[in-house]
């Protein structure tokens, strides 16, 4: 991913368009990710959830009816909010 130094943190941005999310997730882990933010699309959130992420994830949308994996937190805006 593209790296940018942000104070004491290094931020890596990964383009998930046209790539298997599992491949992007594995790449992030290999490159030392401590936290993942995203994805935005609900289908991709469900896909990442099914991988039972090892590191904390802040998903930028909600899952459907399935329960979140232990390391997955959901943040999104619904019409009801």
PDB file of C-alpha atoms in Angstrom:
ATOM      1  CA  UNK A   1       0.000   0.000   0.000  1.00  0.00           C
ATOM      2  CA  UNK A   2       0.905   3.668  -0.219  1.00  0.00           C
ATOM      3  CA  UNK A   3       2.673   4.745   2.989  1.00  0.00           C
ATOM      4  CA  UNK A   4       2.478   8.102   4.717  1.00  0.00           C
ATOM      5  CA  UNK A   5       4.061   9.078   8.021  1.00  0.00           C
ATOM      6  CA  UNK A   6       1.526  10.715  10.357  1.00  0.00           C
ATOM      7  CA  UNK A   7       3.306  11.656  13.571  1.00  0.00           C
ATOM      8  CA  UNK A   8       4.160   8.482  15.471  1.00  0.00           C
ATOM      9  CA  UNK A   9       1.948   6.452  13.122  1.00  0.00           C
ATOM     10  CA  UNK A  10       2.464   5.102   9.652  1.00  0.00           C
ATOM     11  CA  UNK A  11      -0.701   5.065   7.560  1.00  0.00           C
ATOM     12  CA  UNK A  12      -0.938   2.658   4.636  1.00  0.00           C
ATOM     13  CA  UNK A  13      -3.728   2.999   2.085  1.00  0.00           C
ATOM     14  CA  UNK A  14      -4.789  -0.075   0.117  1.00  0.00           C
ATOM     15  CA  UNK A  15      -6.940   0.007  -2.997  1.00  0.00           C
ATOM     16  CA  UNK A  16      -9.434  -2.850  -2.765  1.00  0.00           C
ATOM     17  CA  UNK A  17     -11.060  -2.217  -6.148  1.00  0.00           C
ATOM     18  CA  UNK A  18     -10.566  -5.195  -8.413  1.00  0.00           C
ATOM     19  CA  UNK A  19      -8.656  -7.224  -5.798  1.00  0.00           C
ATOM     20  CA  UNK A  20      -9.813  -9.982  -3.502  1.00  0.00           C
ATOM     21  CA  UNK A  21     -10.299  -8.516  -0.039  1.00  0.00           C
ATOM     22  CA  UNK A  22      -8.590 -11.544   1.481  1.00  0.00           C
ATOM     23  CA  UNK A  23      -5.438 -10.707  -0.539  1.00  0.00           C
ATOM     24  CA  UNK A  24      -5.489  -7.071   0.585  1.00  0.00           C
ATOM     25  CA  UNK A  25      -6.045  -8.149   4.198  1.00  0.00           C
ATOM     26  CA  UNK A  26      -3.113 -10.592   4.049  1.00  0.00           C
ATOM     27  CA  UNK A  27      -0.893  -7.912   2.487  1.00  0.00           C
ATOM     28  CA  UNK A  28      -1.753  -5.488   5.302  1.00  0.00           C
ATOM     29  CA  UNK A  29      -0.894  -8.125   7.920  1.00  0.00           C
ATOM     30  CA  UNK A  30       2.401  -9.006   6.224  1.00  0.00           C
ATOM     31  CA  UNK A  31       3.291  -5.293   6.151  1.00  0.00           C
ATOM     32  CA  UNK A  32       2.677  -5.051   9.909  1.00  0.00           C
ATOM     33  CA  UNK A  33      -0.791  -3.505  10.228  1.00  0.00           C
ATOM     34  CA  UNK A  34      -1.885  -3.022  13.843  1.00  0.00           C
ATOM     35  CA  UNK A  35      -5.341  -1.666  12.973  1.00  0.00           C
ATOM     36  CA  UNK A  36      -7.531  -1.675   9.873  1.00  0.00           C
ATOM     37  CA  UNK A  37     -10.026   1.052   8.999  1.00  0.00           C
ATOM     38  CA  UNK A  38     -12.572   0.147   6.359  1.00  0.00           C
ATOM     39  CA  UNK A  39     -13.959  -1.135   4.124  1.00  0.00           C
ATOM     40  CA  UNK A  40     -16.855   1.145   3.255  1.00  0.00           C
ATOM     41  CA  UNK A  41     -19.123  -1.145   1.216  1.00  0.00           C
ATOM     42  CA  UNK A  42     -21.444  -3.377   3.256  1.00  0.00           C
ATOM     43  CA  UNK A  43     -20.608  -6.456   1.161  1.00  0.00           C
ATOM     44  CA  UNK A  44     -16.898  -5.918   1.773  1.00  0.00           C
ATOM     45  CA  UNK A  45     -17.508  -5.477   5.513  1.00  0.00           C
ATOM     46  CA  UNK A  46     -19.276  -8.856   5.553  1.00  0.00           C
ATOM     47  CA  UNK A  47     -16.426 -10.388   3.548  1.00  0.00           C
ATOM     48  CA  UNK A  48     -13.808  -9.056   5.968  1.00  0.00           C
ATOM     49  CA  UNK A  49     -15.895 -10.179   8.938  1.00  0.00           C
ATOM     50  CA  UNK A  50     -15.941 -13.721   7.544  1.00  0.00           C
ATOM     51  CA  UNK A  51     -12.114 -13.707   7.646  1.00  0.00           C
ATOM     52  CA  UNK A  52     -12.259 -13.346  11.483  1.00  0.00           C
ATOM     53  CA  UNK A  53      -9.627 -10.571  11.497  1.00  0.00           C
ATOM     54  CA  UNK A  54      -6.638 -10.998  13.814  1.00  0.00           C
ATOM     55  CA  UNK A  55      -6.159  -7.256  14.312  1.00  0.00           C
ATOM     56  CA  UNK A  56      -8.793  -4.695  15.343  1.00  0.00           C
ATOM     57  CA  UNK A  57     -10.961  -3.455  12.478  1.00  0.00           C
ATOM     58  CA  UNK A  58     -13.098  -0.322  12.372  1.00  0.00           C
ATOM     59  CA  UNK A  59     -15.513  -1.050   9.525  1.00  0.00           C
ATOM     60  CA  UNK A  60     -17.074   2.031   7.942  1.00  0.00           C
ATOM     61  CA  UNK A  61     -20.472   0.424   7.484  1.00  0.00           C
ATOM     62  CA  UNK A  62     -22.747  -2.024   9.264  1.00  0.00           C
ATOM     63  CA  UNK A  63     -23.037  -5.759   8.797  1.00  0.00           C
ATOM     64  CA  UNK A  64     -26.394  -7.226   7.890  1.00  0.00           C
ATOM     65  CA  UNK A  65     -27.814  -9.699  10.382  1.00  0.00           C
ATOM     66  CA  UNK A  66     -24.628 -11.661  11.081  1.00  0.00           C
ATOM     67  CA  UNK A  67     -22.799 -11.010  14.360  1.00  0.00           C
ATOM     68  CA  UNK A  68     -19.464  -9.175  14.150  1.00  0.00           C
ATOM     69  CA  UNK A  69     -16.184 -11.010  14.674  1.00  0.00           C
ATOM     70  CA  UNK A  70     -14.563 -10.227  18.061  1.00  0.00           C
ATOM     71  CA  UNK A  71     -12.086  -7.725  16.531  1.00  0.00           C
ATOM     72  CA  UNK A  72     -14.595  -5.954  14.275  1.00  0.00           C
ATOM     73  CA  UNK A  73     -16.257  -2.691  15.330  1.00  0.00           C
ATOM     74  CA  UNK A  74     -18.836  -1.052  13.062  1.00  0.00           C
ATOM     75  CA  UNK A  75     -19.232   2.651  12.370  1.00  0.00           C
ATOM     76  CA  UNK A  76     -21.730   3.970   9.905  1.00  0.00           C
ATOM     77  CA  UNK A  77     -24.652   6.267   9.395  1.00  0.00           C
ATOM     78  CA  UNK A  78     -28.025   4.704   8.903  1.00  0.00           C
ATOM     79  CA  UNK A  79     -31.230   6.526   8.079  1.00  0.00           C
ATOM     80  CA  UNK A  80     -32.450   5.729  11.587  1.00  0.00           C
ATOM     81  CA  UNK A  81     -29.393   7.407  13.213  1.00  0.00           C
TER      82      UNK A  81
END
